[in-house]
Amino acid sequence: MAGRFACIGCGSVLAACLALGLTKPAFADVGHLPEIQILGPQDAQIGSADSASEGAAGRNSFQSRPKLRPGDIIEAVPGVVATQHSGDGKANQYFLRGFNLDHGTDFSIQVDGMPVNMPNHAHGQGYADLNFLIPELVSGVRYRKGPYSVDSGDFALAGSASLDYFSAIVPAFAQVSLGPNNYRRSLLAGSRSRDNQTWLAALEVQGDDGPWVQPQGLSKLNAVLRYSQGNTSQGWHITGMAYDNRWNATDQIPERALTSGALSRFGTLDPTDGGSTRRLSLSGQWFKQGPQGKTQISAYAIDYRLNLWSNFTYFLDNPVRGDQFEQADQRRIYGAQITHSISHAVAGYDGVLSLGSSWRGDRIGSVGLYATQARERFATVRDDTIAQDLFSAYGQQLLMLSPRWRAYAGLRGDVQNYRVTGQEPVYGPANSGQGRDALLSPKAGVAWTLTPSYELYANAGEGFHSNDVRGATLSTDPKTGLPADRVPVMVKGRGTELGVRYMPGPGLSATLAAWHLRLDSELVYVGDAGATEPGRASLRNGLEASLRWTPAPAWRFELDAAVSRARFEGEPAAGEGNVIPNAAEQVLAAGLTWLNGPWRTTLRVRHMGARALDSLGTERASPNTLLNLGFRYAADKSLTLGLDVFNLLDTTANDIEYQYASCTAGEVSAGSCNGGINGRHVHPMVPRTLRLTARLGF
């Protein structure tokens, strides 16, 4: 890796941006679109919000947080926890509203108008990898929870988040970060404006070995180039992104090996685990706002590659060659969307009509699962090509029933066409097929402004998550050769919510929401096995509370708390219970920021409570608490110095815990496997880690 990064210092980055002239100051034009976007989205307000659980995280809030990984920015959404159980090139593990969201199922994420979740993904349905994100470019994080809005589509049952990029960076800057374990990161970003046109460019290069016995060897390159033109009433932009990453992974390890001393906490049982990924995209957006309403048209094209090598059971299935497997995904994604909103009157009531339609097409050239040893394939489990199209249309009517009452109702329709062609010669033809599924999802809500400081909400809606279409055409289990049951493509969910928002002034905002969500099925495609795992219907409910308080100009306090309960419905099978494993039950997050002249200090704590690891609830994950600290000092108008301390208390805890059977090489030799040893498998939090940052503006 050293050879690849021999020229990654600021020189190479600076040269790239000098070619665009980005080191020159950007021009400020009051009517210029990028200047508006620099402000970022504003949080939901009394009189305009649709629910208590929607909002936006301001730039100052999420940019001041110490972020160990790019995906940590999603924790700006109240109640969300983002962890990792593998290398830093793999998608985060997410938790929200009683879900172990795995790598994204039931939580929809968009970046700059492009979907991040991947249907029919090699590693699992809804896979959402945010490692291509450059956090410093994010202008805001907008979020909704629950299926109450017509623009909430696939994967949005628990919630959705939209991350937008700036169109202008003023001033341009070069930034270098250094830390232990060979961590280094260089970033150069800036823009140049003339008249009503702006060019923006950013280049990021990162390497990191991490605390692992087997060095992570992270090697990441990331670039963004955007051209925008227009003003506040009409404009457009086009954006290109390029991302490449390679890494070694230390996956979860059996806790029994740690207890016996056979393995160190940061050790691995398969040093050849890891991956490589690439993401190229081109996207564009056009909008016009005037007396006839606001119209927005967007389109995107994405080229995506992933090769992921994992080994979670070690030598359980194959005592000779081991259980490592490769998941490979090669696809192109195309999409377009048009939305239009217009103010008008209905039966004497003022209102807003919103209409929209979209198309997403996934053309998956190969999605496969292979048995491997040291990253070399020796058997094929599945290898398919998939063509899938999702067509969506919606309409929603908002009415102002009185100065204190407003209500909305909407309907969303989704139609999915799919075709699966199996390439594996034994079971591939039998598991091929094509089909179509469709779903209508009604939504409604009402808001009552009790006083200028209090607003009450009631929301209800239906939504869905899609299952991997390979499960819809499946006839034979590719691992066992036994007959397998097919599953529906779309699984419906129904949710309700009651909430209150309290905003007595600009310095204080508090929300409380009680929610309920029922899913027809917990069916998911298990990428590790190449088969569909059936599940029962489920029921989740919970409470969420958030507080944002600025008691003085120098101080900002944030608090988010969530409790939830997740259960299967129906009669469990023998030996099983109704508890949904790994469902988050308690989450508490708090942050305190202090600004004093050139100094900025941020202290953040995140607590995740114990949760069940099996359906009986007898095995439970240990609770964990993480404390991070960040300092920034503006030495002058151009230079800012920073220090981030992750896991400040050096807590020995786990990012993730699972309960399942495995067998190590030593246990095979000792003859003690007996079909597998059931137990807890863990991936540790990183120890106390310091990172120094210097940013130079010019």
XYZ file of C-alpha atoms in Angstrom:
698
model
C 0.000 0.000 0.000
C 2.926 2.336 0.638
C 3.672 2.449 -3.071
C 0.118 3.463 -3.903
C 0.220 6.332 -1.422
C 3.710 7.556 -2.212
C 2.217 10.666 -3.851
C -0.901 11.212 -1.785
C 0.285 14.315 0.020
C -1.270 17.665 -0.554
C 0.868 18.145 -3.656
C -1.074 15.735 -5.842
C -4.398 16.936 -4.505
C -3.450 20.561 -4.922
C -2.360 19.981 -8.499
C -5.723 18.512 -9.398
C -7.617 21.502 -8.076
C -5.179 24.062 -9.459
C -6.166 22.774 -12.884
C -9.675 24.049 -12.159
C -8.497 27.257 -10.572
C -10.155 26.292 -7.319
C -7.496 27.902 -5.164
C -8.927 31.298 -6.112
C -11.619 32.756 -3.870
C -15.199 32.025 -4.883
C -17.368 34.968 -5.817
C -20.431 35.617 -3.683
C -23.618 36.416 -5.582
C -26.680 37.083 -3.431
C -29.010 35.535 -6.008
C -26.746 32.578 -6.755
C -28.107 29.088 -6.068
C -24.973 27.645 -4.384
C -24.913 30.515 -1.899
C -28.394 29.431 -0.768
C -27.299 25.790 -0.458
C -24.353 26.725 1.757
C -26.861 27.353 4.541
C -28.104 23.764 4.437
C -31.591 22.548 5.343
C -33.374 23.938 8.384
C -34.971 21.754 11.067
C -38.711 21.094 11.012
C -40.736 23.951 12.467
C -44.098 24.369 14.138
C -46.610 25.216 11.436
C -44.816 23.294 8.689
C -43.799 19.852 10.004
C -45.868 16.792 9.108
C -44.842 14.676 12.134
C -42.889 14.816 15.364
C -40.278 12.398 14.014
C -39.206 14.341 10.934
C -36.504 16.964 10.899
C -33.085 18.037 9.713
C -29.703 18.106 11.408
C -28.000 21.438 10.925
C -24.506 21.680 9.544
C -22.987 22.939 12.792
C -24.398 19.947 14.644
C -23.156 17.059 12.540
C -19.942 18.690 11.301
C -18.758 19.272 14.867
C -19.166 15.601 15.823
C -16.015 13.468 15.868
C -16.537 10.844 13.138
C -14.494 7.652 13.197
C -15.953 6.550 9.838
C -17.927 8.395 7.102
C -21.092 6.439 7.938
C -21.092 7.824 11.484
C -22.727 10.954 10.073
C -26.006 9.029 9.898
C -26.136 9.157 13.717
C -27.267 12.761 13.231
C -30.680 11.109 12.787
C -32.080 10.799 16.347
C -32.146 7.206 17.556
C -29.849 5.766 14.870
C -26.752 3.772 15.849
C -24.062 3.037 13.242
C -21.441 0.390 14.060
C -19.090 -1.894 12.141
C -18.429 -5.636 12.296
C -15.832 -5.868 9.540
C -13.364 -3.690 7.639
C -13.967 -0.003 6.991
C -14.704 -0.605 3.319
C -17.854 -2.537 4.177
C -21.219 -0.880 4.863
C -21.988 0.045 8.461
C -24.325 -1.949 10.666
C -27.374 0.229 11.498
C -29.943 0.121 14.315
C -33.201 2.102 14.590
C -36.736 1.688 15.984
C -36.380 -1.876 17.209
C -34.590 -3.011 14.058
C -31.215 -4.532 13.535
C -31.172 -2.949 10.099
C -28.174 -5.076 9.077
C -26.506 -2.937 6.400
C -29.570 -0.905 5.473
C -32.746 -2.985 5.148
C -35.796 -0.914 6.221
C -33.792 2.329 6.386
C -33.591 4.232 3.111
C -30.568 6.460 2.460
C -29.982 8.931 -0.368
C -26.857 10.975 -1.109
C -27.254 13.972 -3.393
C -30.503 12.584 -4.782
C -29.119 9.111 -5.555
C -30.252 5.957 -3.728
C -27.611 4.184 -1.648
C -29.537 0.992 -0.741
C -28.968 -1.920 -3.116
C -31.752 -4.437 -3.786
C -30.682 -8.025 -4.563
C -27.227 -7.287 -3.202
C -24.629 -10.026 -2.862
C -24.220 -9.385 0.869
C -27.832 -8.732 1.773
C -31.006 -6.947 0.764
C -30.873 -3.162 1.098
C -27.074 -2.940 1.490
C -26.214 0.755 2.011
C -22.507 1.575 1.888
C -21.684 5.181 2.869
C -17.900 4.866 2.714
C -17.868 6.906 -0.522
C -19.250 9.884 1.423
C -17.023 12.912 2.091
C -18.508 14.287 5.355
C -17.050 17.782 4.899
C -19.128 18.233 1.736
C -22.463 17.416 3.379
C -24.679 20.485 3.724
C -27.434 18.812 5.736
C -29.075 15.596 6.866
C -32.857 15.500 6.390
C -34.778 12.590 7.877
C -38.216 11.044 8.271
C -39.253 8.071 10.348
C -42.078 5.668 9.682
C -44.057 5.100 6.431
C -46.200 8.249 6.704
C -45.100 10.249 3.654
C -45.730 9.443 -0.006
C -42.089 10.072 -0.915
C -41.036 7.234 1.431
C -40.651 4.183 -0.797
C -38.678 0.954 -0.679
C -36.612 0.271 2.472
C -38.164 3.233 4.352
C -40.374 1.415 6.895
C -38.180 2.384 9.857
C -37.145 5.677 8.324
C -35.170 7.486 5.656
C -32.322 9.974 5.467
C -31.271 12.298 2.672
C -27.763 13.766 2.638
C -27.112 16.714 0.347
C -23.795 18.046 -0.930
C -22.806 21.703 -1.166
C -22.629 23.357 -4.551
C -20.024 25.832 -3.306
C -17.197 25.569 -0.756
C -15.988 28.959 0.480
C -13.116 29.224 1.123
C -11.298 26.362 -0.575
C -9.203 24.328 1.837
C -6.555 21.646 2.147
C -6.826 19.290 5.112
C -4.509 16.612 6.475
C -5.318 14.180 9.323
C -2.904 11.802 11.051
C -3.392 9.152 13.717
C -1.978 5.935 15.149
C -1.859 2.649 13.256
C -0.727 4.371 10.077
C -3.891 6.458 9.737
C -3.539 9.294 7.238
C -6.099 11.256 5.274
C -5.718 14.129 2.817
C -8.606 16.204 1.529
C -8.695 19.178 -0.793
C -11.997 20.855 -1.618
C -13.060 24.151 -3.074
C -15.111 25.953 -5.672
C -14.905 28.782 -8.143
C -17.879 30.932 -9.157
C -18.350 33.392 -11.975
C -21.657 35.084 -12.764
C -24.226 32.369 -12.053
C -21.923 29.399 -12.685
C -19.917 27.385 -10.147
C -17.385 24.584 -10.384
C -16.743 22.510 -7.250
C -14.113 19.791 -6.825
C -12.921 17.611 -3.969
C -10.292 14.891 -3.736
C -9.824 12.572 -0.760
C -7.093 9.982 -0.163
C -7.017 7.792 2.939
C -5.039 4.913 4.405
C -5.464 3.108 7.742
C -4.227 -0.125 9.326
C -6.444 0.094 12.411
C -5.711 -1.595 15.767
C -5.990 -5.089 14.258
C -3.351 -7.816 14.483
C -3.846 -8.289 10.749
C -3.385 -4.712 9.445
C -6.467 -3.394 7.697
C -4.435 -1.936 4.854
C -7.248 0.448 3.897
C -6.519 2.158 0.584
C -9.216 4.668 -0.411
C -9.479 7.202 -3.227
C -12.489 9.491 -3.548
C -13.311 12.396 -5.871
C -16.248 14.735 -6.568
C -16.686 17.216 -9.417
C -19.798 19.399 -9.781
C -20.959 22.125 -12.135
C -23.982 24.222 -11.159
C -25.774 27.118 -12.782
C -28.813 29.199 -11.961
C -30.475 31.318 -9.318
C -33.071 30.889 -6.574
C -35.965 30.485 -9.023
C -34.394 28.219 -11.633
C -31.178 26.234 -11.823
C -29.463 22.960 -12.473
C -26.353 21.037 -11.602
C -24.487 17.947 -12.757
C -22.207 15.920 -10.473
C -19.644 13.206 -11.048
C -18.313 11.010 -8.248
C -15.593 8.353 -8.244
C -14.706 6.051 -5.349
C -12.304 3.107 -5.006
C -11.450 1.185 -1.846
C -9.504 -1.943 -0.859
C -9.062 -3.398 2.600
C -8.381 -6.400 4.810
C -11.091 -7.253 7.332
C -11.103 -8.585 10.852
C -14.608 -10.012 11.183
C -16.327 -11.033 14.415
C -14.570 -13.736 16.443
C -15.876 -16.299 18.981
C -15.914 -14.959 22.523
C -14.802 -18.375 23.817
C -11.473 -17.887 22.007
C -10.946 -14.607 23.862
C -11.861 -16.123 27.226
C -9.429 -19.010 26.777
C -6.643 -16.728 25.587
C -6.386 -18.544 22.261
C -7.030 -15.274 20.412
C -6.304 -11.647 21.193
C -9.163 -9.150 21.229
C -8.059 -7.617 17.927
C -7.028 -10.886 16.319
C -8.558 -12.825 13.451
C -9.217 -16.426 12.509
C -8.919 -15.764 8.773
C -6.361 -13.099 7.824
C -7.406 -13.258 4.150
C -10.877 -11.755 4.746
C -11.449 -8.335 3.187
C -12.720 -6.719 0.059
C -12.534 -4.233 -2.770
C -15.237 -1.942 -4.099
C -15.747 0.758 -6.691
C -18.528 3.268 -7.267
C -18.764 5.683 -10.212
C -21.758 7.961 -10.659
C -23.093 10.783 -12.785
C -26.181 12.654 -11.616
C -28.036 15.812 -12.478
C -30.881 17.913 -11.179
C -32.994 20.747 -12.633
C -35.604 22.831 -10.826
C -37.893 25.751 -11.500
C -40.004 27.630 -8.999
C -42.624 30.227 -9.830
C -46.338 31.122 -9.695
C -47.231 27.745 -11.221
C -45.481 25.870 -8.425
C -42.158 24.093 -8.115
C -40.956 21.423 -10.516
C -37.864 19.306 -10.028
C -36.364 16.715 -12.379
C -33.400 14.527 -11.500
C -31.578 11.582 -13.049
C -28.582 9.416 -12.240
C -26.405 6.574 -13.503
C -24.206 4.483 -11.185
C -21.588 1.834 -11.931
C -20.908 -0.353 -8.890
C -18.540 -3.230 -8.082
C -17.928 -5.230 -4.896
C -15.874 -8.308 -4.069
C -16.215 -9.249 -0.407
C -14.472 -12.161 1.329
C -15.828 -13.214 4.738
C -15.571 -16.157 7.125
C -17.993 -16.178 10.052
C -18.013 -19.912 10.925
C -14.289 -20.637 10.222
C -14.106 -24.468 9.748
C -17.635 -25.566 10.617
C -18.875 -26.499 7.132
C -15.535 -27.360 5.520
C -12.990 -28.665 8.070
C -10.301 -28.926 5.396
C -10.440 -25.737 3.329
C -12.379 -23.513 5.716
C -15.680 -21.640 5.371
C -14.527 -18.454 3.657
C -16.855 -17.266 0.916
C -16.822 -14.493 -1.643
C -19.813 -12.306 -2.454
C -19.460 -10.524 -5.775
C -21.729 -7.805 -7.127
C -21.404 -6.018 -10.470
C -24.220 -3.745 -11.534
C -25.296 -0.548 -13.196
C -28.135 1.491 -11.779
C -30.184 4.029 -13.695
C -32.942 6.235 -12.410
C -35.013 9.377 -12.899
C -37.579 11.287 -10.893
C -39.933 14.204 -11.459
C -41.852 16.046 -8.748
C -44.262 18.964 -8.924
C -45.988 20.887 -6.146
C -48.485 23.725 -6.463
C -50.468 25.835 -4.041
C -54.217 25.918 -4.679
C -57.582 25.886 -2.927
C -59.939 22.936 -2.389
C -63.517 23.656 -1.240
C -62.378 27.014 0.074
C -59.383 25.622 1.965
C -55.864 26.628 0.998
C -53.623 23.701 0.262
C -50.622 22.233 -1.534
C -50.844 19.405 -4.053
C -47.673 17.328 -4.490
C -47.213 14.887 -7.355
C -44.291 12.698 -8.255
C -43.108 9.721 -10.231
C -39.829 7.828 -10.439
C -38.074 4.906 -12.074
C -35.121 2.894 -10.886
C -33.538 0.187 -13.007
C -30.880 -2.207 -11.691
C -28.957 -4.119 -14.356
C -26.928 -6.646 -12.413
C -24.408 -8.328 -14.673
C -23.345 -10.753 -11.959
C -24.345 -11.286 -8.367
C -22.704 -14.373 -6.946
C -21.769 -16.424 -3.919
C -18.627 -18.578 -4.079
C -16.748 -20.882 -1.724
C -13.166 -19.621 -1.420
C -9.887 -20.306 0.324
C -7.513 -17.365 0.774
C -9.668 -15.418 -1.730
C -9.396 -18.141 -4.380
C -12.691 -19.583 -5.676
C -13.115 -23.353 -5.653
C -16.920 -23.741 -5.860
C -19.927 -21.723 -7.038
C -23.069 -21.594 -4.878
C -25.005 -18.998 -6.895
C -24.239 -16.855 -9.897
C -27.087 -14.850 -11.408
C -27.827 -11.955 -13.690
C -30.796 -9.797 -12.691
C -32.791 -7.079 -14.397
C -35.136 -5.201 -12.087
C -37.249 -2.089 -12.589
C -39.205 -0.226 -9.927
C -41.813 2.266 -11.166
C -43.404 4.573 -8.586
C -46.025 7.327 -8.641
C -47.620 9.300 -5.844
C -49.884 12.176 -4.995
C -50.481 13.989 -1.719
C -52.907 16.781 -0.811
C -52.242 19.098 2.129
C -55.086 21.314 3.375
C -55.015 24.194 5.852
C -58.328 23.522 7.616
C -57.951 26.533 9.939
C -55.141 28.696 11.289
C -54.466 25.900 13.823
C -55.390 22.723 11.932
C -53.879 21.170 8.827
C -54.098 17.679 7.387
C -52.749 15.676 4.496
C -53.682 12.474 2.676
C -51.798 10.710 -0.062
C -51.455 7.541 -2.080
C -48.315 5.890 -3.408
C -48.177 3.137 -6.013
C -45.157 0.911 -6.765
C -44.771 -1.685 -9.514
C -41.734 -3.925 -9.700
C -40.719 -6.017 -12.710
C -37.877 -8.520 -12.428
C -36.035 -11.227 -14.313
C -33.490 -13.644 -12.804
C -31.203 -15.770 -14.972
C -29.126 -18.376 -13.146
C -25.599 -18.917 -14.471
C -24.613 -21.744 -12.108
C -25.092 -24.928 -14.213
C -26.590 -27.281 -11.582
C -29.396 -25.314 -9.942
C -29.219 -22.034 -11.879
C -31.815 -22.871 -14.552
C -34.317 -24.132 -11.951
C -33.888 -20.962 -9.892
C -34.430 -18.631 -12.859
C -37.636 -16.817 -13.654
C -39.408 -13.514 -14.041
C -42.416 -11.759 -12.595
C -44.119 -8.618 -11.389
C -45.478 -7.315 -8.111
C -47.422 -4.165 -7.238
C -48.516 -2.369 -4.093
C -50.645 0.642 -3.128
C -49.686 2.526 0.032
C -52.073 5.103 1.548
C -50.724 7.795 3.907
C -52.381 10.409 6.118
C -51.659 12.818 8.931
C -53.048 15.729 10.911
C -51.355 18.520 12.874
C -52.883 20.786 15.519
C -51.072 23.942 16.639
C -52.213 23.967 20.246
C -50.333 27.195 21.024
C -47.528 29.025 19.205
C -45.125 26.842 21.205
C -46.869 23.434 21.037
C -47.951 21.317 18.107
C -49.567 17.860 18.176
C -49.400 15.251 15.393
C -51.121 12.040 14.402
C -49.806 10.011 11.465
C -50.598 6.701 9.808
C -49.428 4.983 6.666
C -48.508 1.859 4.816
C -45.178 1.141 3.195
C -43.033 -1.780 2.141
C -39.636 -3.328 1.875
C -38.687 -5.453 -1.083
C -37.187 -8.904 -0.797
C -34.364 -10.154 -2.970
C -36.023 -11.274 -6.217
C -33.818 -14.376 -6.234
C -36.076 -15.566 -3.439
C -39.133 -14.976 -5.638
C -37.815 -17.299 -8.371
C -36.175 -19.841 -6.057
C -37.183 -23.503 -6.346
C -34.113 -25.347 -5.033
C -31.814 -24.455 -2.145
C -28.427 -24.021 -3.885
C -26.487 -25.297 -0.860
C -28.490 -28.404 -0.001
C -30.280 -29.206 -3.256
C -33.565 -29.535 -1.347
C -36.829 -27.913 -2.487
C -37.248 -24.329 -1.297
C -40.281 -22.096 -0.850
C -40.605 -18.899 -2.829
C -41.252 -15.585 -1.130
C -43.182 -12.433 -2.106
C -41.237 -9.604 -3.698
C -42.885 -6.823 -1.682
C -43.669 -7.063 2.045
C -46.164 -4.564 3.443
C -45.785 -2.662 6.705
C -48.342 -0.526 8.553
C -47.386 2.211 10.968
C -48.966 4.796 13.243
C -47.521 7.593 15.356
C -48.639 10.217 17.884
C -46.292 13.073 18.684
C -45.776 16.530 20.110
C -43.297 19.284 19.270
C -42.373 22.068 21.723
C -40.586 25.175 20.413
C -40.958 28.218 22.681
C -38.177 30.050 20.858
C -35.226 29.629 18.493
C -32.981 28.296 21.267
C -35.100 25.333 22.378
C -36.799 22.471 20.560
C -38.168 19.228 22.009
C -40.135 16.367 20.448
C -41.807 13.243 21.790
C -43.251 10.452 19.625
C -45.001 7.161 20.347
C -44.963 4.803 17.354
C -46.242 1.403 16.248
C -45.216 -0.703 13.221
C -46.516 -4.059 11.999
C -44.830 -6.029 9.187
C -46.488 -8.839 7.284
C -43.220 -10.786 7.244
C -39.607 -10.542 8.381
C -38.535 -12.390 5.241
C -34.995 -11.535 4.171
C -32.538 -12.926 1.677
C -29.467 -14.248 3.517
C -26.507 -13.367 1.355
C -24.117 -15.465 3.438
C -26.072 -18.631 2.550
C -27.434 -17.849 -0.906
C -30.969 -18.748 0.214
C -34.092 -17.109 1.571
C -34.792 -17.397 5.286
C -38.521 -17.205 6.083
C -39.785 -15.317 9.109
C -43.072 -14.572 10.765
C -45.057 -11.368 10.910
C -43.760 -8.879 13.457
C -44.880 -6.048 15.693
C -42.755 -3.178 16.974
C -43.603 -0.175 19.141
C -41.668 2.408 21.066
C -41.100 5.923 22.383
C -38.636 8.544 21.164
C -37.650 11.889 22.646
C -35.293 14.587 21.340
C -34.064 17.871 22.790
C -32.067 20.678 21.170
C -31.162 23.538 23.530
C -28.935 26.583 23.145
C -28.934 28.132 26.644
C -26.328 30.717 25.618
C -24.587 31.646 22.349
C -21.501 29.660 23.377
C -23.335 26.473 24.358
C -25.404 23.865 22.495
C -26.878 20.732 24.065
C -28.459 17.769 22.249
C -30.223 14.747 23.736
C -31.911 11.799 21.987
C -33.503 8.826 23.744
C -35.382 5.860 22.304
C -36.911 2.697 23.732
C -38.568 -0.012 21.655
C -40.000 -3.502 21.789
C -39.829 -5.927 18.835
C -41.690 -9.251 18.733
C -42.662 -11.883 16.193
C -46.354 -12.648 15.956
C -47.927 -16.077 15.799
C -46.986 -19.402 17.334
C -43.205 -19.994 17.421
C -41.627 -23.247 16.311
C -40.431 -25.705 18.938
C -37.448 -24.344 20.818
C -37.957 -20.801 19.542
C -39.559 -17.697 21.007
C -41.117 -14.452 19.824
C -38.250 -12.053 20.560
C -36.648 -10.567 17.427
C -32.876 -11.100 17.794
C -30.549 -8.105 17.832
C -33.395 -5.579 17.845
C -32.234 -2.349 19.478
C -34.174 -1.796 22.729
C -32.635 1.314 24.295
C -30.552 4.036 22.683
C -29.344 7.204 24.381
C -27.190 9.855 22.718
C -26.158 13.257 24.030
C -23.816 15.988 22.890
C -22.449 19.208 24.340
C -20.719 21.835 22.189
C -18.883 24.897 23.537
C -17.766 27.791 21.335
C -15.479 30.485 22.706
C -13.637 32.693 20.251
C -11.260 30.483 18.258
C -12.053 27.403 20.403
C -14.700 24.771 19.769
C -15.096 21.714 21.972
C -17.577 18.875 21.423
C -18.276 16.025 23.819
C -20.596 13.220 22.689
C -21.810 10.085 24.425
C -23.766 7.203 22.903
C -25.264 4.357 24.914
C -26.794 1.237 23.427
C -28.600 -0.993 25.901
C -28.633 -4.765 26.172
C -30.619 -6.615 23.501
C -31.656 -10.184 22.829
C -29.361 -12.391 20.747
C -31.854 -15.236 20.340
C -35.618 -15.511 19.888
C -36.099 -16.743 23.469
C -34.393 -13.662 24.917
C -32.169 -15.813 27.136
C -28.917 -14.674 25.548
C -28.414 -10.925 25.585
C -25.758 -8.618 24.187
C -23.833 -6.528 26.662
C -24.718 -2.815 26.807
C -22.034 -0.425 25.621
C -21.265 3.252 26.069
C -19.003 5.271 23.807
C -17.593 8.707 24.650
C -15.924 10.867 21.974
C -14.253 14.254 22.318
C -13.341 16.817 19.675
C -11.322 20.066 19.813
C -10.918 22.723 17.142
C -8.729 25.827 17.378
C -8.792 28.550 14.710
C -5.200 29.759 14.883
C -5.987 32.507 12.365
C -8.370 33.152 9.477
C -6.690 30.476 7.376
C -5.438 27.762 9.724
C -7.561 25.502 11.948
C -6.072 22.778 14.133
C -8.072 19.872 15.486
C -7.866 16.870 17.799
C -10.442 14.064 17.931
C -10.380 11.437 20.666
C -12.511 8.354 20.007
C -13.477 6.067 22.894
C -12.150 8.626 25.352
C -12.487 6.298 28.367
C -10.826 3.397 26.498
C -13.900 1.258 27.174
C -13.608 -2.451 26.442
C -16.886 -3.127 24.635
C -18.206 -4.571 21.398
C -19.541 -2.832 18.306
C -21.617 -5.910 17.503
C -22.512 -9.272 19.058
C -24.138 -12.346 17.482
C -25.170 -15.765 18.761
C -24.564 -18.720 16.421
C -22.541 -21.932 15.946
C -18.991 -22.036 14.600
C -15.844 -24.145 14.777
C -12.196 -23.089 14.768
C -9.261 -25.010 13.296
C -8.075 -25.895 16.804
C -11.493 -27.251 17.720
C -11.505 -29.362 14.557
C -8.119 -30.816 15.479
C -9.298 -31.524 19.021
C -12.440 -33.221 17.733
C -14.657 -30.986 19.857
C -16.869 -29.441 17.181
C -19.693 -32.009 17.160
C -21.651 -30.137 14.519
C -20.669 -26.702 15.793
C -20.196 -24.901 19.076
C -22.955 -22.409 19.756
C -21.828 -19.194 21.361
C -21.365 -15.460 21.252
C -19.328 -13.853 18.470
C -18.091 -10.288 18.877
C -16.400 -7.465 17.010
C -14.675 -5.051 19.410
C -14.889 -1.296 19.552
C -11.644 0.392 18.660
C -9.542 1.352 21.704
C -8.864 4.979 22.598
C -7.741 6.585 19.348
C -6.403 10.105 18.712
C -6.412 11.881 15.358
C -4.804 15.249 14.621
C -6.111 17.479 11.840
C -4.807 20.639 10.204
C -6.951 22.616 7.755
C -5.603 25.469 5.662
C -8.059 27.749 3.898
C -7.080 29.776 0.868
